CSV table of C-alpha atoms in Angstrom, one decimal:
chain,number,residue,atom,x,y,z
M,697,UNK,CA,187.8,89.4,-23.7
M,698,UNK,CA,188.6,88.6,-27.5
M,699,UNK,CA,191.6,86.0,-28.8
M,700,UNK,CA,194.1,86.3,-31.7
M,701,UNK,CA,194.8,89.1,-33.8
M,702,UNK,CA,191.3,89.5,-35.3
M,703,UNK,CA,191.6,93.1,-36.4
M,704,UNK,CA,194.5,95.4,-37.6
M,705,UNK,CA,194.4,98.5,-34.6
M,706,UNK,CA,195.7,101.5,-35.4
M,707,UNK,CA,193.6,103.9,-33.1
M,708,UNK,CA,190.3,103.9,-31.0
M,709,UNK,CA,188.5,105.7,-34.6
M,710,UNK,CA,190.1,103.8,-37.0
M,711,UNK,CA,187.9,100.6,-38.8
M,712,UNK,CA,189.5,97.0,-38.5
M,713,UNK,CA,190.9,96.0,-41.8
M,714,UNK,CA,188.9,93.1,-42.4
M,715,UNK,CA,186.5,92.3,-44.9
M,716,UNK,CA,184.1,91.3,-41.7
M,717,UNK,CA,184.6,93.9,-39.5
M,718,UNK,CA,181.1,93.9,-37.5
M,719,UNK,CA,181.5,89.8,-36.9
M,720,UNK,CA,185.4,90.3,-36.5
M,721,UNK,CA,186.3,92.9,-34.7
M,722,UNK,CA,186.5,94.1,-30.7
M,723,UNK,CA,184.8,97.6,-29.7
M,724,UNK,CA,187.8,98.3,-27.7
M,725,UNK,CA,190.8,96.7,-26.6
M,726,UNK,CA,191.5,95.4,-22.7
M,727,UNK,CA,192.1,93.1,-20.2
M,728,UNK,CA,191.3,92.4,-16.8
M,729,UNK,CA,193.1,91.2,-13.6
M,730,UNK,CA,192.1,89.8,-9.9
M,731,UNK,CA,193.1,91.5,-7.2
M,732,UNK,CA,196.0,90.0,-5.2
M,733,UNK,CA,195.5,89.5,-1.9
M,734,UNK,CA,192.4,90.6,0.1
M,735,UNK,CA,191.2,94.5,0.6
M,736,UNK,CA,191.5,94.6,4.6
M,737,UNK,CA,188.0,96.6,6.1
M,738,UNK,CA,186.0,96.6,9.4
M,739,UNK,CA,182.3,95.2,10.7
M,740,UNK,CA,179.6,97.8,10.5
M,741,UNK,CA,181.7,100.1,8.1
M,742,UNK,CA,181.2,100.8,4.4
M,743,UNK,CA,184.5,100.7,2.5
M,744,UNK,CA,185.0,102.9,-0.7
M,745,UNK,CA,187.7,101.5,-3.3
M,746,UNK,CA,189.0,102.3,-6.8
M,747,UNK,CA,188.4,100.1,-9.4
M,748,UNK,CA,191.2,100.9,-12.4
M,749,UNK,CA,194.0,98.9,-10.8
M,750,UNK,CA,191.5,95.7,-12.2
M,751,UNK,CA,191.6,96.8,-15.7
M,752,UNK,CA,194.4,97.9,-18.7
M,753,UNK,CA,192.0,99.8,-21.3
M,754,UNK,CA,193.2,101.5,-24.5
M,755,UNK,CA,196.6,104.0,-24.4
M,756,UNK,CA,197.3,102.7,-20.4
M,757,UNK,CA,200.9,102.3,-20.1
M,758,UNK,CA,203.2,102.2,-17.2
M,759,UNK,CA,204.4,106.3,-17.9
M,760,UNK,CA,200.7,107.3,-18.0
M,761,UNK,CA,199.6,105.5,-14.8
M,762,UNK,CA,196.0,103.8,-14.7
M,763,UNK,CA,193.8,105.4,-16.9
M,764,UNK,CA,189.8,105.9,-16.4
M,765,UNK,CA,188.0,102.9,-17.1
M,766,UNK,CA,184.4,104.8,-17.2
M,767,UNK,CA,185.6,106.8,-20.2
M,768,UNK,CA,185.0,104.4,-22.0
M,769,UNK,CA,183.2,101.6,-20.4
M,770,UNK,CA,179.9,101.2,-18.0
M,771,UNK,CA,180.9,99.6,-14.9
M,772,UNK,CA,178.6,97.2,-13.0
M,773,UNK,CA,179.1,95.3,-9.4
M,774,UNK,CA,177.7,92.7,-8.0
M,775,UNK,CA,178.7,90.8,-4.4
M,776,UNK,CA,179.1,86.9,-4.5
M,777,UNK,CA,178.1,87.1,-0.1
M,778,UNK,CA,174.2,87.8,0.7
M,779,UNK,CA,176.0,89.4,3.8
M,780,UNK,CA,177.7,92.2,1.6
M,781,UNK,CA,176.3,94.4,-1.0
M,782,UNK,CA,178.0,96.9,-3.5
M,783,UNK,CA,177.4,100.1,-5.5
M,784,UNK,CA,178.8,101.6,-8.3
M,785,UNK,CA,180.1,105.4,-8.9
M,786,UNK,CA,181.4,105.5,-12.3
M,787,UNK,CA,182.4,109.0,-12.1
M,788,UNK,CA,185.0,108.4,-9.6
M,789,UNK,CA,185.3,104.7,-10.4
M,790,UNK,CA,184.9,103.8,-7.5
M,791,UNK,CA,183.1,100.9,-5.7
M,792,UNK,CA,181.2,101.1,-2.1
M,793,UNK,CA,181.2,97.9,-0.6
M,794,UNK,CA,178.9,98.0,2.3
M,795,UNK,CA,178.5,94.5,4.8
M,796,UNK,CA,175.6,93.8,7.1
M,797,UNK,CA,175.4,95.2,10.4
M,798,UNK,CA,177.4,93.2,13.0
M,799,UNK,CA,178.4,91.1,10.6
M,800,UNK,CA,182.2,90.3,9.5
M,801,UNK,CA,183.9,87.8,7.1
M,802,UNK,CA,184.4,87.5,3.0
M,803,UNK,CA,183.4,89.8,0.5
M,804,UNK,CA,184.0,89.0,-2.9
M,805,UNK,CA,182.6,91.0,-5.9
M,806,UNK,CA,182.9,91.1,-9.1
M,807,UNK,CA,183.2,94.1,-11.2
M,808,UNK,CA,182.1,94.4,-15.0
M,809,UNK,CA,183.5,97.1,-17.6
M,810,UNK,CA,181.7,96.9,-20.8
M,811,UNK,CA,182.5,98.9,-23.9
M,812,UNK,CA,180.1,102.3,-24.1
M,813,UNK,CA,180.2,102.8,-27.5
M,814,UNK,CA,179.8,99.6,-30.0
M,815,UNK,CA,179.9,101.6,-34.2
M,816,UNK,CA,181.1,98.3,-35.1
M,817,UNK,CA,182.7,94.7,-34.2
M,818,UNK,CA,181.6,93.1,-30.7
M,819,UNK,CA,181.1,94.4,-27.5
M,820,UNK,CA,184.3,94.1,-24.9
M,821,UNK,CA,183.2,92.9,-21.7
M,822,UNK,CA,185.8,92.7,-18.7
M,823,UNK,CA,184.9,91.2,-15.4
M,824,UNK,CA,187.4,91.0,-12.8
M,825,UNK,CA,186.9,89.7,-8.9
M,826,UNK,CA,188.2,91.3,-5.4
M,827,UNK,CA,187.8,90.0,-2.0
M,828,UNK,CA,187.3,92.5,1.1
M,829,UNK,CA,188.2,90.9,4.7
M,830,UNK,CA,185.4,92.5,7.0
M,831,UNK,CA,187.4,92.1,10.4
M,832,UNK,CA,185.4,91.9,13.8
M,833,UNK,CA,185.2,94.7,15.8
M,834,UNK,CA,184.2,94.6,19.4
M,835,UNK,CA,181.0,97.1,19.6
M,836,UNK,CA,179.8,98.3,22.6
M,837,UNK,CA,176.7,97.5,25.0
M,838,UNK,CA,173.9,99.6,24.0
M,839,UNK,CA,170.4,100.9,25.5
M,840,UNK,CA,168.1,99.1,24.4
M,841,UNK,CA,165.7,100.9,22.8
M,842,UNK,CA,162.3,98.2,22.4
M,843,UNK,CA,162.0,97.7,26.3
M,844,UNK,CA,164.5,100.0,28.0
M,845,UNK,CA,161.2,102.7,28.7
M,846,UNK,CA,159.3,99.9,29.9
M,847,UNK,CA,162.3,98.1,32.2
M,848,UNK,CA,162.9,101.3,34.1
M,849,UNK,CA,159.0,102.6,34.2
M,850,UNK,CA,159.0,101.3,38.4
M,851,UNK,CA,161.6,104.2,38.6
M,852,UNK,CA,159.3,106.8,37.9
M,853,UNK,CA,156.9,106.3,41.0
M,854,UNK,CA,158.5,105.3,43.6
M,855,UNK,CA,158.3,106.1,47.2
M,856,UNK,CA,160.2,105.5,50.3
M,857,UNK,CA,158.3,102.5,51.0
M,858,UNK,CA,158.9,100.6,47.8
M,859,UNK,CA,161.5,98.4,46.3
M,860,UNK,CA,161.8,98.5,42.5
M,861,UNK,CA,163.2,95.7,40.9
M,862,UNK,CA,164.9,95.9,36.9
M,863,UNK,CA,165.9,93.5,34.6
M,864,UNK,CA,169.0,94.6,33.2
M,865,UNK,CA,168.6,92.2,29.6
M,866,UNK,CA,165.6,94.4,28.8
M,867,UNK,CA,168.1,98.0,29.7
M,868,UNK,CA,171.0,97.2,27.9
M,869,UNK,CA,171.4,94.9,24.2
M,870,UNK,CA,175.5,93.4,23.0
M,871,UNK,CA,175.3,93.3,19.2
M,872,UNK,CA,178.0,90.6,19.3
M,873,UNK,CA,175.9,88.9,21.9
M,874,UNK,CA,178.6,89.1,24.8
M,875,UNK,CA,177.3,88.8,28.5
M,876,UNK,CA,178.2,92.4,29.8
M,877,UNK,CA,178.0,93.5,33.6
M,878,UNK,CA,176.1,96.4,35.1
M,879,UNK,CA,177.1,99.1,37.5
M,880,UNK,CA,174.6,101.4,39.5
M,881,UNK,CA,176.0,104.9,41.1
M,882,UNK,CA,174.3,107.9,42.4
M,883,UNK,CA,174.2,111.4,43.6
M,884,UNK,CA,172.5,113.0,46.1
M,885,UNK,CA,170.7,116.2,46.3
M,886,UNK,CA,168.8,115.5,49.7
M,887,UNK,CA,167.6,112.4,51.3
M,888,UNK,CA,169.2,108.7,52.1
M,889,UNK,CA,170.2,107.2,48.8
M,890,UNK,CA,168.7,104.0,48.2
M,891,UNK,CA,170.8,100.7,48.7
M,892,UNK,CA,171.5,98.8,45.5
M,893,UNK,CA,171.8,94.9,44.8
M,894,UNK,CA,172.9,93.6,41.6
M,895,UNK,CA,173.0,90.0,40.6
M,896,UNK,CA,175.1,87.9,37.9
M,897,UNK,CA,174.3,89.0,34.2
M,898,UNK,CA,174.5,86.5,31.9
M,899,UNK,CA,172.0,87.6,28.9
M,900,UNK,CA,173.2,85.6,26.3
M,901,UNK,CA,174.0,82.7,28.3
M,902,UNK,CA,172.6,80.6,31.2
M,903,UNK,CA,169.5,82.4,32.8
M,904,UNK,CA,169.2,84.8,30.5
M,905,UNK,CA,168.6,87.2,33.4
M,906,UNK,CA,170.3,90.6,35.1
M,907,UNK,CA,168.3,90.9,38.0
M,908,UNK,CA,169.1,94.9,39.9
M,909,UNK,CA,167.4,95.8,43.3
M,910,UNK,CA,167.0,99.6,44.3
M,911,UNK,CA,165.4,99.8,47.7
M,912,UNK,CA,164.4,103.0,49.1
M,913,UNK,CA,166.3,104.3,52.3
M,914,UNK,CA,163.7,107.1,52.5
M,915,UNK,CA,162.7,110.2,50.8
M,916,UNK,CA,165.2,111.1,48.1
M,917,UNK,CA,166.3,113.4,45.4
M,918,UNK,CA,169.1,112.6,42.9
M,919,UNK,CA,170.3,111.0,40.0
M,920,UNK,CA,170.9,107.3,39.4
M,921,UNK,CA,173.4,106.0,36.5
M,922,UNK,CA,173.4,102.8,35.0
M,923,UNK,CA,176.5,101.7,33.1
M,924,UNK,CA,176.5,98.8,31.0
M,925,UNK,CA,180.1,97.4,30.1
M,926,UNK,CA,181.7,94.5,28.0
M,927,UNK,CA,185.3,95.1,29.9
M,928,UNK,CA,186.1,97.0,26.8
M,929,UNK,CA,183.7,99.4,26.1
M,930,UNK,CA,180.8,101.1,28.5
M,931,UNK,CA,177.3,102.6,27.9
M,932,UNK,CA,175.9,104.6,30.5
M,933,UNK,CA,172.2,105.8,30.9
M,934,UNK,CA,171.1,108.3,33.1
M,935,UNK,CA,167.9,109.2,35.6
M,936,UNK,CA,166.3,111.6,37.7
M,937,UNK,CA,165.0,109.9,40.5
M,938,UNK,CA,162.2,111.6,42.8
M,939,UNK,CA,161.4,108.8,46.3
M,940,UNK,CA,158.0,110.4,47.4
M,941,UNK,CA,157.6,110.9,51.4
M,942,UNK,CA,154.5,108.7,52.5
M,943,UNK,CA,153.1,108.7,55.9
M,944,UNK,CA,154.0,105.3,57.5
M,945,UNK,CA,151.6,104.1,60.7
M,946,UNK,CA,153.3,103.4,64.1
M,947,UNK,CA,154.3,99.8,65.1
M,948,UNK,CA,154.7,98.4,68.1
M,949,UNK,CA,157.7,97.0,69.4
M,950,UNK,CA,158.3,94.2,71.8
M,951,UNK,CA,156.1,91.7,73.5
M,952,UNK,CA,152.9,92.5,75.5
M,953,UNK,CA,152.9,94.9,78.9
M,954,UNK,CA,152.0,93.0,82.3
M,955,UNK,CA,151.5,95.5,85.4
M,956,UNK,CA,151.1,93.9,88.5
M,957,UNK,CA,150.1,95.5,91.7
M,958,UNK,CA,148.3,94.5,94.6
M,959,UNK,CA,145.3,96.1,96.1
M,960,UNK,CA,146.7,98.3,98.4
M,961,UNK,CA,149.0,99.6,96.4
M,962,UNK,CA,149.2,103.0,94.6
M,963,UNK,CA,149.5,101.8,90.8
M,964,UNK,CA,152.1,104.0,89.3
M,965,UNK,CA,151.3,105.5,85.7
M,966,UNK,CA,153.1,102.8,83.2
M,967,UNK,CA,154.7,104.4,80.1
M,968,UNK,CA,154.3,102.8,76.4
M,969,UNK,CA,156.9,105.3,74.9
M,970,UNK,CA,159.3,102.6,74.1
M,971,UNK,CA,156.4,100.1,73.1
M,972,UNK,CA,155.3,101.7,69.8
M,973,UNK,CA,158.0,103.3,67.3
M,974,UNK,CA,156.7,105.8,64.5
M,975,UNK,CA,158.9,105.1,61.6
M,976,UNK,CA,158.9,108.4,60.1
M,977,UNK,CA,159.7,109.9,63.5
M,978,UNK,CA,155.9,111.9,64.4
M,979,UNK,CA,154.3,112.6,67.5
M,980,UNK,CA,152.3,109.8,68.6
M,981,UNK,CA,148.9,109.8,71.0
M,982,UNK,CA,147.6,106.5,72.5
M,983,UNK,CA,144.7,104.4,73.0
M,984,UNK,CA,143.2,101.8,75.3
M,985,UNK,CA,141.6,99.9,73.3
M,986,UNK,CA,139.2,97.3,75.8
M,987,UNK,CA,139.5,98.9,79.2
M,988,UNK,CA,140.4,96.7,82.5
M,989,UNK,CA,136.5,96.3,82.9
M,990,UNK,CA,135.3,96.4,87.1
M,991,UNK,CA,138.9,95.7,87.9
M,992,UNK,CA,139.7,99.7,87.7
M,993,UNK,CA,137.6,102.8,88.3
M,994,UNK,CA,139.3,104.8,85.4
M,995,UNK,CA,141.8,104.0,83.3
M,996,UNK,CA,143.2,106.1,80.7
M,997,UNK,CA,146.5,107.9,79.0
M,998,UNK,CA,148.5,111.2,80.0
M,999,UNK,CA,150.7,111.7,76.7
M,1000,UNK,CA,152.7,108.4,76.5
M,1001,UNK,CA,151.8,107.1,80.2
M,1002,UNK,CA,149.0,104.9,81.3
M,1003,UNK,CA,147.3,105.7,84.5
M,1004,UNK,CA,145.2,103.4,86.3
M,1005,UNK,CA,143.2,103.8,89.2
M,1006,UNK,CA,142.3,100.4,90.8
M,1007,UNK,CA,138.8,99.4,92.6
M,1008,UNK,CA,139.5,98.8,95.6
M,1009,UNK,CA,136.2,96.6,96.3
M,1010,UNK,CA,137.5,93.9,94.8
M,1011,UNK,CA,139.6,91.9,97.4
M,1012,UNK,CA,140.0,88.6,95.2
M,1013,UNK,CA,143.0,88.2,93.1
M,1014,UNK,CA,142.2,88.8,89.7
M,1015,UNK,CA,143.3,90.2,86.0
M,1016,UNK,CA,142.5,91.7,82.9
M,1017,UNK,CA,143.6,92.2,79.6
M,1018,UNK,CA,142.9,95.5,77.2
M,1019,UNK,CA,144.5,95.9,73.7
M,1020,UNK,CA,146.7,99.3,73.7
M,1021,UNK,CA,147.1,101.4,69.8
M,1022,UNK,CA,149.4,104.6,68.8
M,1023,UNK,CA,148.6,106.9,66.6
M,1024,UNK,CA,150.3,109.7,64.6
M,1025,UNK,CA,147.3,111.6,63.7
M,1026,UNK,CA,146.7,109.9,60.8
M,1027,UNK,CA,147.6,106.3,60.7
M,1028,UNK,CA,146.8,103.8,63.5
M,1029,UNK,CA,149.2,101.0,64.9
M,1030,UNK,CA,148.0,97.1,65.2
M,1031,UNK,CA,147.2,96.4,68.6
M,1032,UNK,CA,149.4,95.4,70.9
């Protein structure tokens, strides 16, 4: 700005009376002022503001309003905050004011008008400051994108045998680094839905962990939805979730099978339907595994029932033991 009455003004073309004018004399005539009070805007969003209110240029009165300072002056910005930056459109002299992402607090800058065209005197240079109050604002949960592919990849081949276990801080990111908590639905198109366990989340505190269980219940078609909330806002993801059928081997059930019979007796056929158990519910056939040895002259099974035919030319007490299997056709039980 300039001091004193250096020149005699008349109009933006005429030449300052003095004898000095180029040492003397202003390009134009101005002033500047600070903004009262702060410019109120919000995290993560660019603000756009008008600039004129800082300055009084040449002819600006109260009847003709705030005048354009571009017409004649460049305007220049610069931010006082690392966390802010600002750009200039001196066509609409306006100022874009943009902070860094998640980040909220003061913005001050400080906005320069300096005269375009200098024929004579000194250059007029205004600089005025505002302040912009970036308020927080709560942002939502969100996938996250660097391991959520990764996290979930156990969901892609999964069969009714399996467990698949997730860790929910590699699924789901809080830019303001709030714990969230994680839901788990589904719909069915066929099947048993798998059961679901979720623990405690605490990602930005304590274990650092969100531990979800999905345990298959059997073959399954349907969709799974995660949903990822910070009791405010909620972020859900969405799968298509095929559980393969496998072929499962019977297992026995129970402890071992004693028949006792004495010599003379007729031994009734002895069933093992109860003994095994096929867990996907097929047709079993049975094997003796050892055989009774001397003790019997044949031994062997109709369907599910063991029949035993004794020797009767052995008159001492005595035992044996033989190892019994089921079958499904394709898988074989342990022994039992």
């Amino acid at each position: 700005m300039f001091s004193g009455d250096l020149c005699g003004w008349c109009s933006s073309n005429q030449r300052c009376s003095k004898l000095n004018p180029a040492q003397s004399c202003p390009a134009d005539f101005g002033c500047a002022k600070n903004k009262s009070g702060n410019v109120p805007a919000f995290e993560d969003t660019a603000i756009t503001w008008n600039i004129n209110e800082l300055f009084v240029v040449y002819r600006e009165t109260n009847t003709t309003g705030q005048l354009s300072t571009s017409t004649n002056y460049t305007l220049a910005a610069a931010t006082l905050n690392s966390r802010c930056n600002v750009t200039v459109d001196a066509d609409s002299n306006n100022i874009t004011v943009t902070p860094s992402a998640n980040w909220f607090g003061l913005c001050q800058a400080r906005v320069s008008a300096a005269t375009k065209f200098l024929l004579y005197g000194h250059n007029t240079t205004l600089f005025s400051y505002v302040t912009f109050d970036f308020a927080s604002v709560n942002d939502a949960p969100a996938k996250a994108d660097a391991t959520y592919d990764a996290a979930t990849a156990g969901l892609n081949s999964w069969n009714q045998t399996g467990s698949v276990a997730l860790e929910g801080c590699k699924m789901f990111v809080d830019d303001d680094k709030v714990d969230f908590t994680i839901s788990v639905s589904s719909v069915t198109t066929s099947g048993t839905a798998p059961t679901v366990t979720t623990g405690l989340c605490t990602c930005y505190t304590g274990s650092l962990s969100c531990p979800i269980s999905l345990k298959a219940g059997g073959p399954w078609e349907g969709k799974i939805t995660f949903s990822a909330t910070d009791g405010i806002n909620t972020t859900s993801t969405q799968h298509d979730i095929t559980i393969t059928a496998v072929n499962r081997a019977p297992v026995p059930v129970g402890g071992n099978v004693t028949i006792s019979v004495k010599e003379t007796d007729d031994v009734q056929p002895t069933s093992f339907s109860t003994d095994f158990q096929d867990p996907d519910g097929n047709s079993m056939t049975y094997t003796l595994v050892d055989g009774f040895g001397s003790l019997v002259t044949s031994a062997s099974f109709d369907n599910e029932k063991l029949v035993i035919t004794l020797n009767t030319t052995l008159i001492n007490s005595t035992s044996a033991t033989s190892r019994v299997t089921a079958s499904d056709g394709s898988l074989t039980s342990n022994p039992k």
